[in-house]
Amino acid sequence: MRKGHLPRKTGKVFRIDPVIIFFSVAFVIGSTGGYFCCIALGIDNEIKEYLQQYANFLTSGGVLSVASLLGAVLAYYRFPCIVFLCGHFYHAFSILCGLFMVEGFLLSFAVANFSLALGRAGILISLFVFGIRAMFIIPISLSLALCRFRQAVRRQGRRTAETRSVSEGRQLHFMFLYPVILALGVMVELTFVPKLAAFALQNIS
């Protein structure tokens, strides 16, 4: 070693897995398609009346029912569960990309419907309803998709058993937290989202 030259510290560099980028791009492509599809098709009168009734229900401060609770639970747990189950298939990468594209399409289509039906108030309502929902669902779904894809790769024998045991242990610790985080999202939606949506309807014309 030369005098005056200290060895460089080798720290672990944080890198985004390219698989996450592919899933995110698929979600963005689906979102773009959903928006332009809704703009091209327009909004039906029946859908507009339904959204208006839903907005009036939020404004009137409707009580929590079993149907609304089950609907929120289904909305939060449906996509992560589908992502987890589809990770068992052999062509998991292509299937997961397709799932994120469909989810992005449906989410953007719903937001565009609210915007066309209710104007500026619809934009805020969709931001409160679908924005908060996406903050919980999308990161967890991306993490689940990455874990399932890595497990599929390891099943094909591309990594050693030692690396497999360490990484699987870390992933299981995080995966046990996902249902708890989703349950927190359900509580937030049922508690705060109706109040925020009612505020948007009452104060924005």
CSV table of C-alpha atoms in Angstrom, one decimal:
chain,number,residue,atom,x,y,z
A,1,MET,CA,0.0,0.0,0.0
A,2,ARG,CA,1.3,3.4,-0.9
A,3,LYS,CA,2.0,5.9,1.8
A,4,GLY,CA,-0.8,8.4,2.2
A,5,HIS,CA,-3.3,6.3,0.3
A,6,LEU,CA,-6.1,4.9,2.4
A,7,PRO,CA,-8.2,2.0,1.2
A,8,ARG,CA,-11.6,3.1,-0.1
A,9,LYS,CA,-14.7,2.2,1.9
A,10,THR,CA,-16.8,-0.2,0.1
A,11,GLY,CA,-20.4,0.5,1.0
A,12,LYS,CA,-23.5,-1.2,-0.3
A,13,VAL,CA,-24.9,0.8,-3.1
A,14,PHE,CA,-28.7,1.0,-3.4
A,15,ARG,CA,-29.9,0.0,-6.8
A,16,ILE,CA,-33.4,-0.3,-8.2
A,17,ASP,CA,-34.1,-3.7,-9.6
A,18,PRO,CA,-34.8,-3.5,-13.4
A,19,VAL,CA,-37.8,-5.7,-12.9
A,20,ILE,CA,-39.4,-2.9,-10.8
A,21,ILE,CA,-38.8,-0.5,-13.7
A,22,PHE,CA,-40.6,-2.8,-16.1
A,23,PHE,CA,-43.6,-3.2,-13.8
A,24,SER,CA,-43.8,0.5,-13.3
A,25,VAL,CA,-43.6,1.2,-17.0
A,26,ALA,CA,-46.4,-1.3,-17.6
A,27,PHE,CA,-48.5,0.5,-15.0
A,28,VAL,CA,-47.9,3.9,-16.6
A,29,ILE,CA,-48.7,2.5,-20.1
A,30,GLY,CA,-52.0,1.1,-18.8
A,31,SER,CA,-52.8,4.4,-17.0
A,32,THR,CA,-52.2,6.4,-20.2
A,33,GLY,CA,-54.4,4.0,-22.2
A,34,GLY,CA,-57.2,4.1,-19.6
A,35,TYR,CA,-57.3,7.9,-19.6
A,36,PHE,CA,-57.4,8.3,-23.4
A,37,CYS,CA,-59.9,5.5,-23.7
A,38,CYS,CA,-62.2,7.2,-21.3
A,39,ILE,CA,-61.8,10.6,-23.1
A,40,ALA,CA,-62.5,8.9,-26.5
A,41,LEU,CA,-65.6,7.0,-25.3
A,42,GLY,CA,-67.0,9.7,-23.1
A,43,ILE,CA,-69.2,9.1,-20.1
A,44,ASP,CA,-72.5,7.4,-20.1
A,45,ASN,CA,-75.5,9.0,-18.4
A,46,GLU,CA,-76.1,6.0,-16.2
A,47,ILE,CA,-72.5,6.1,-15.0
A,48,LYS,CA,-72.8,9.9,-14.4
A,49,GLU,CA,-76.0,9.4,-12.4
A,50,TYR,CA,-74.3,6.6,-10.3
A,51,LEU,CA,-71.3,8.8,-9.6
A,52,GLN,CA,-73.5,11.7,-8.6
A,53,GLN,CA,-75.4,9.4,-6.2
A,54,TYR,CA,-72.2,8.3,-4.7
A,55,ALA,CA,-71.1,11.9,-4.3
A,56,ASN,CA,-74.4,12.7,-2.6
A,57,PHE,CA,-74.0,9.8,-0.3
A,58,LEU,CA,-70.6,11.1,0.8
A,59,THR,CA,-71.9,14.6,1.3
A,60,SER,CA,-74.8,13.3,3.5
A,61,GLY,CA,-72.4,11.4,5.8
A,62,GLY,CA,-73.8,7.9,5.2
A,63,VAL,CA,-73.2,5.4,8.0
A,64,LEU,CA,-70.7,2.6,7.6
A,65,SER,CA,-72.3,-0.6,6.3
A,66,VAL,CA,-71.1,-4.1,5.9
A,67,ALA,CA,-71.2,-3.7,2.1
A,68,SER,CA,-69.0,-0.7,2.2
A,69,LEU,CA,-66.6,-2.5,4.5
A,70,LEU,CA,-66.4,-5.5,2.3
A,71,GLY,CA,-66.0,-3.3,-0.7
A,72,ALA,CA,-63.1,-1.5,0.8
A,73,VAL,CA,-61.4,-4.8,1.9
A,74,LEU,CA,-61.9,-6.2,-1.6
A,75,ALA,CA,-60.5,-3.1,-3.2
A,76,TYR,CA,-57.4,-3.2,-1.1
A,77,TYR,CA,-56.6,-6.9,-1.0
A,78,ARG,CA,-57.7,-8.0,-4.5
A,79,PHE,CA,-54.7,-6.8,-6.6
A,80,PRO,CA,-51.9,-7.8,-4.1
A,81,CYS,CA,-53.5,-11.3,-3.7
A,82,ILE,CA,-53.7,-11.7,-7.5
A,83,VAL,CA,-50.1,-10.6,-7.8
A,84,PHE,CA,-49.0,-13.1,-5.2
A,85,LEU,CA,-50.9,-16.0,-6.7
A,86,CYS,CA,-49.7,-15.3,-10.3
A,87,GLY,CA,-46.1,-15.4,-9.1
A,88,HIS,CA,-46.4,-19.2,-9.0
A,89,PHE,CA,-46.7,-19.4,-12.8
A,90,TYR,CA,-43.8,-20.2,-15.0
A,91,HIS,CA,-44.1,-17.0,-17.1
A,92,ALA,CA,-44.5,-14.9,-14.0
A,93,PHE,CA,-42.7,-11.8,-15.5
A,94,SER,CA,-45.0,-11.5,-18.5
A,95,ILE,CA,-48.2,-12.1,-16.4
A,96,LEU,CA,-47.2,-9.6,-13.8
A,97,CYS,CA,-46.5,-7.0,-16.4
A,98,GLY,CA,-49.9,-7.6,-17.9
A,99,LEU,CA,-51.5,-7.3,-14.4
A,100,PHE,CA,-49.9,-3.9,-13.7
A,101,MET,CA,-50.9,-2.7,-17.1
A,102,VAL,CA,-54.6,-3.7,-16.5
A,103,GLU,CA,-54.5,-2.2,-13.0
A,104,GLY,CA,-53.2,1.1,-14.3
A,105,PHE,CA,-55.8,1.1,-17.0
A,106,LEU,CA,-58.7,0.5,-14.6
A,107,LEU,CA,-57.4,3.1,-12.1
A,108,SER,CA,-56.9,5.8,-14.8
A,109,PHE,CA,-60.3,5.0,-16.4
A,110,ALA,CA,-62.1,5.5,-13.0
A,111,VAL,CA,-60.3,8.8,-12.3
A,112,ALA,CA,-61.2,10.1,-15.7
A,113,ASN,CA,-64.8,9.1,-15.2
A,114,PHE,CA,-65.0,11.0,-12.0
A,115,SER,CA,-63.4,14.0,-13.6
A,116,LEU,CA,-65.8,14.0,-16.6
A,117,ALA,CA,-68.9,13.5,-14.4
A,118,LEU,CA,-68.2,15.9,-11.5
A,119,GLY,CA,-65.7,18.4,-12.9
A,120,ARG,CA,-63.2,19.9,-10.4
A,121,ALA,CA,-64.9,18.2,-7.5
A,122,GLY,CA,-64.6,14.9,-9.3
A,123,ILE,CA,-60.8,15.4,-9.7
A,124,LEU,CA,-60.4,16.0,-5.9
A,125,ILE,CA,-62.7,13.1,-5.0
A,126,SER,CA,-60.8,10.7,-7.3
A,127,LEU,CA,-57.5,12.0,-5.8
A,128,PHE,CA,-58.8,11.3,-2.3
A,129,VAL,CA,-60.3,7.9,-3.1
A,130,PHE,CA,-58.0,6.4,-5.7
A,131,GLY,CA,-54.9,8.4,-4.7
A,132,ILE,CA,-54.8,7.2,-1.1
A,133,ARG,CA,-55.8,3.7,-2.2
A,134,ALA,CA,-52.9,3.6,-4.7
A,135,MET,CA,-50.4,4.8,-2.0
A,136,PHE,CA,-51.1,1.6,-0.2
A,137,ILE,CA,-51.7,-0.9,-3.0
A,138,ILE,CA,-49.2,-0.1,-5.6
A,139,PRO,CA,-46.0,-0.2,-3.5
A,140,ILE,CA,-47.0,-3.4,-1.8
A,141,SER,CA,-48.0,-5.0,-5.1
A,142,LEU,CA,-44.6,-4.0,-6.6
A,143,SER,CA,-42.8,-5.4,-3.7
A,144,LEU,CA,-44.8,-8.6,-3.9
A,145,ALA,CA,-44.3,-8.9,-7.6
A,146,LEU,CA,-40.5,-8.5,-7.2
A,147,CYS,CA,-40.4,-11.1,-4.4
A,148,ARG,CA,-42.5,-13.6,-6.4
A,149,PHE,CA,-40.3,-13.0,-9.5
A,150,ARG,CA,-37.1,-13.6,-7.6
A,151,GLN,CA,-38.5,-16.8,-6.1
A,152,ALA,CA,-39.4,-18.0,-9.6
A,153,VAL,CA,-35.9,-17.3,-10.7
A,154,ARG,CA,-34.4,-19.2,-7.8
A,155,ARG,CA,-36.7,-22.1,-8.5
A,156,GLN,CA,-34.9,-22.4,-11.8
A,157,GLY,CA,-31.6,-22.9,-10.0
A,158,ARG,CA,-29.9,-19.6,-10.8
A,159,ARG,CA,-28.8,-18.9,-7.2
A,160,THR,CA,-27.1,-20.8,-4.5
A,161,ALA,CA,-28.9,-22.3,-1.5
A,162,GLU,CA,-27.2,-20.0,0.9
A,163,THR,CA,-28.3,-16.9,-0.8
A,164,ARG,CA,-31.8,-18.3,-1.1
A,165,SER,CA,-32.2,-18.9,2.6
A,166,VAL,CA,-31.0,-15.5,3.6
A,167,SER,CA,-33.0,-13.5,1.1
A,168,GLU,CA,-36.2,-15.6,1.6
A,169,GLY,CA,-36.0,-15.0,5.4
A,170,ARG,CA,-35.8,-11.2,4.8
A,171,GLN,CA,-38.7,-11.3,2.3
A,172,LEU,CA,-40.9,-13.3,4.7
A,173,HIS,CA,-40.5,-10.7,7.4
A,174,PHE,CA,-41.7,-7.9,5.1
A,175,MET,CA,-44.5,-10.0,3.6
A,176,PHE,CA,-46.1,-10.6,7.0
A,177,LEU,CA,-46.4,-6.8,7.3
A,178,TYR,CA,-48.3,-6.4,4.1
A,179,PRO,CA,-51.8,-7.5,5.3
A,180,VAL,CA,-51.4,-5.1,8.3
A,181,ILE,CA,-50.5,-2.2,6.1
A,182,LEU,CA,-53.4,-2.9,3.8
A,183,ALA,CA,-55.8,-3.1,6.8
A,184,LEU,CA,-54.5,0.3,7.8
A,185,GLY,CA,-55.3,1.6,4.3
A,186,VAL,CA,-58.9,0.2,4.7
A,187,MET,CA,-59.3,2.1,8.0
A,188,VAL,CA,-58.0,5.3,6.4
A,189,GLU,CA,-60.3,5.0,3.5
A,190,LEU,CA,-63.4,4.3,5.6
A,191,THR,CA,-62.6,7.0,8.2
A,192,PHE,CA,-61.1,10.0,6.3
A,193,VAL,CA,-61.9,9.6,2.6
A,194,PRO,CA,-65.7,10.3,3.0
A,195,LYS,CA,-65.0,13.4,5.0
A,196,LEU,CA,-62.4,14.7,2.5
A,197,ALA,CA,-64.7,13.9,-0.4
A,198,ALA,CA,-67.7,15.6,1.3
A,199,PHE,CA,-65.5,18.7,1.9
A,200,ALA,CA,-64.6,18.8,-1.8
A,201,LEU,CA,-68.2,18.6,-2.9
A,202,GLN,CA,-69.4,21.3,-0.5
A,203,ASN,CA,-66.6,23.8,-1.2
A,204,ILE,CA,-65.9,23.4,-4.9
A,205,SER,CA,-68.5,24.2,-7.5
